[in-house]
mmCIF file of C-alpha atoms in Angstrom:
data_model
loop_
_atom_site.group_PDB
_atom_site.id
_atom_site.type_symbol
_atom_site.label_atom_id
_atom_site.label_comp_id
_atom_site.label_asym_id
_atom_site.label_seq_id
_atom_site.Cartn_x
_atom_site.Cartn_y
_atom_site.Cartn_z
ATOM 1 C CA MET D 1085 -1.126 -24.130 101.561
ATOM 2 C CA ARG D 1086 -0.074 -21.151 103.598
ATOM 3 C CA LEU D 1087 -0.641 -17.424 103.763
ATOM 4 C CA THR D 1088 2.563 -15.441 103.304
ATOM 5 C CA LEU D 1089 3.144 -11.720 103.806
ATOM 6 C CA VAL D 1090 4.950 -10.079 100.888
ATOM 7 C CA GLU D 1091 6.294 -6.516 100.780
ATOM 8 C CA LEU D 1092 7.604 -5.223 97.459
ATOM 9 C CA ASN D 1093 9.169 -1.973 96.314
ATOM 10 C CA LEU D 1094 8.396 -1.683 92.612
ATOM 11 C CA GLN D 1095 9.699 0.851 90.113
ATOM 12 C CA TRP D 1096 6.596 1.934 88.177
ATOM 13 C CA PRO D 1097 7.786 2.446 84.582
ATOM 14 C CA LYS D 1098 6.341 5.466 82.811
ATOM 15 C CA GLU D 1099 5.286 3.241 79.884
ATOM 16 C CA ILE D 1100 2.735 1.486 82.165
ATOM 17 C CA PRO D 1101 -0.370 3.715 82.186
ATOM 18 C CA LEU D 1102 -2.527 3.984 85.283
ATOM 19 C CA ARG D 1103 -5.289 1.840 83.737
ATOM 20 C CA LYS D 1104 -2.769 -1.052 83.381
ATOM 21 C CA LEU D 1105 -1.206 -0.654 86.818
ATOM 22 C CA ARG D 1106 -3.394 -3.271 88.561
ATOM 23 C CA PRO D 1107 -2.505 -6.156 86.190
ATOM 24 C CA TRP D 1108 1.157 -5.090 86.289
ATOM 25 C CA VAL D 1109 1.247 -5.235 90.114
ATOM 26 C CA ILE D 1110 -0.595 -8.574 90.171
ATOM 27 C CA GLU D 1111 1.901 -9.985 87.658
ATOM 28 C CA HIS D 1112 4.742 -9.099 90.062
ATOM 29 C CA LEU D 1113 2.883 -10.556 93.039
ATOM 30 C CA LYS D 1114 2.258 -13.864 91.253
ATOM 31 C CA LYS D 1115 6.026 -14.464 91.317
ATOM 32 C CA HIS D 1116 5.619 -14.906 95.096
ATOM 33 C CA GLY D 1117 2.337 -16.846 95.186
ATOM 34 C CA ASP D 1118 -1.363 -16.475 94.401
ATOM 35 C CA PRO D 1119 -2.404 -12.955 95.546
ATOM 36 C CA LEU D 1120 -5.240 -13.010 98.068
ATOM 37 C CA ARG D 1121 -5.238 -9.345 99.193
ATOM 38 C CA TRP D 1122 -2.906 -6.524 98.318
ATOM 39 C CA ALA D 1123 -2.567 -2.752 98.575
ATOM 40 C CA ILE D 1124 -0.299 0.039 97.422
ATOM 41 C CA THR D 1125 0.698 1.538 100.764
ATOM 42 C CA ALA D 1126 3.098 4.246 99.566
ATOM 43 C CA ILE D 1127 4.144 6.022 96.401
ATOM 44 C CA GLN D 1128 7.115 8.327 95.988
ATOM 45 C CA ALA D 1129 9.580 9.583 93.414
ATOM 46 C CA SER D 1130 12.237 6.969 92.734
ATOM 47 C CA LYS D 1131 15.612 7.632 94.333
ATOM 48 C CA ALA D 1132 17.301 6.179 91.249
ATOM 49 C CA ASN D 1133 15.320 8.190 88.687
ATOM 50 C CA ASN D 1134 13.153 11.241 89.446
ATOM 51 C CA PHE D 1135 10.933 10.487 86.424
ATOM 52 C CA LEU D 1136 9.850 7.113 87.840
ATOM 53 C CA LYS D 1137 7.595 6.397 90.787
ATOM 54 C CA GLU D 1138 8.401 3.804 93.414
ATOM 55 C CA LEU D 1139 5.439 1.872 94.786
ATOM 56 C CA LYS D 1140 5.402 0.041 98.100
ATOM 57 C CA VAL D 1141 3.062 -2.934 97.792
ATOM 58 C CA GLU D 1142 2.007 -5.076 100.744
ATOM 59 C CA ALA D 1143 0.206 -8.336 100.050
ATOM 60 C CA VAL D 1144 -0.921 -11.651 101.433
ATOM 61 C CA VAL D 1145 -0.319 -14.465 98.959
ATOM 62 C CA ILE D 1146 -1.189 -18.149 99.060
ATOM 63 C CA THR D 1147 1.938 -20.315 98.933
ATOM 64 C CA SER D 1148 3.198 -23.724 99.879
ATOM 65 C CA GLU D 1149 6.362 -22.278 101.462
ATOM 66 C CA SER D 1150 7.217 -22.629 105.156
ATOM 67 C CA LYS D 1151 7.077 -18.855 105.850
ATOM 68 C CA SER D 1152 3.476 -18.115 106.735
ATOM 69 C CA LEU D 1153 1.009 -16.114 108.764
ATOM 70 C CA ASP D 1154 -1.420 -19.008 109.166
ATOM 71 C CA THR D 1155 -1.854 -22.624 108.071
#
């Protein structure tokens, strides 16, 4: 098992209300491993669509991949 740094830029759809944002982000992070710690480090209007928000998420996930911060 390893700790891996993950940085994602996610398009926050307007149909996802704020109260469901946490599970939505975690669902995306689980595609990369088991989330240990994560944070939304930036939010801005999407360049592709002004009605959407783009979230920058930084996380440490537990993986079995070779890319890691620690063993």
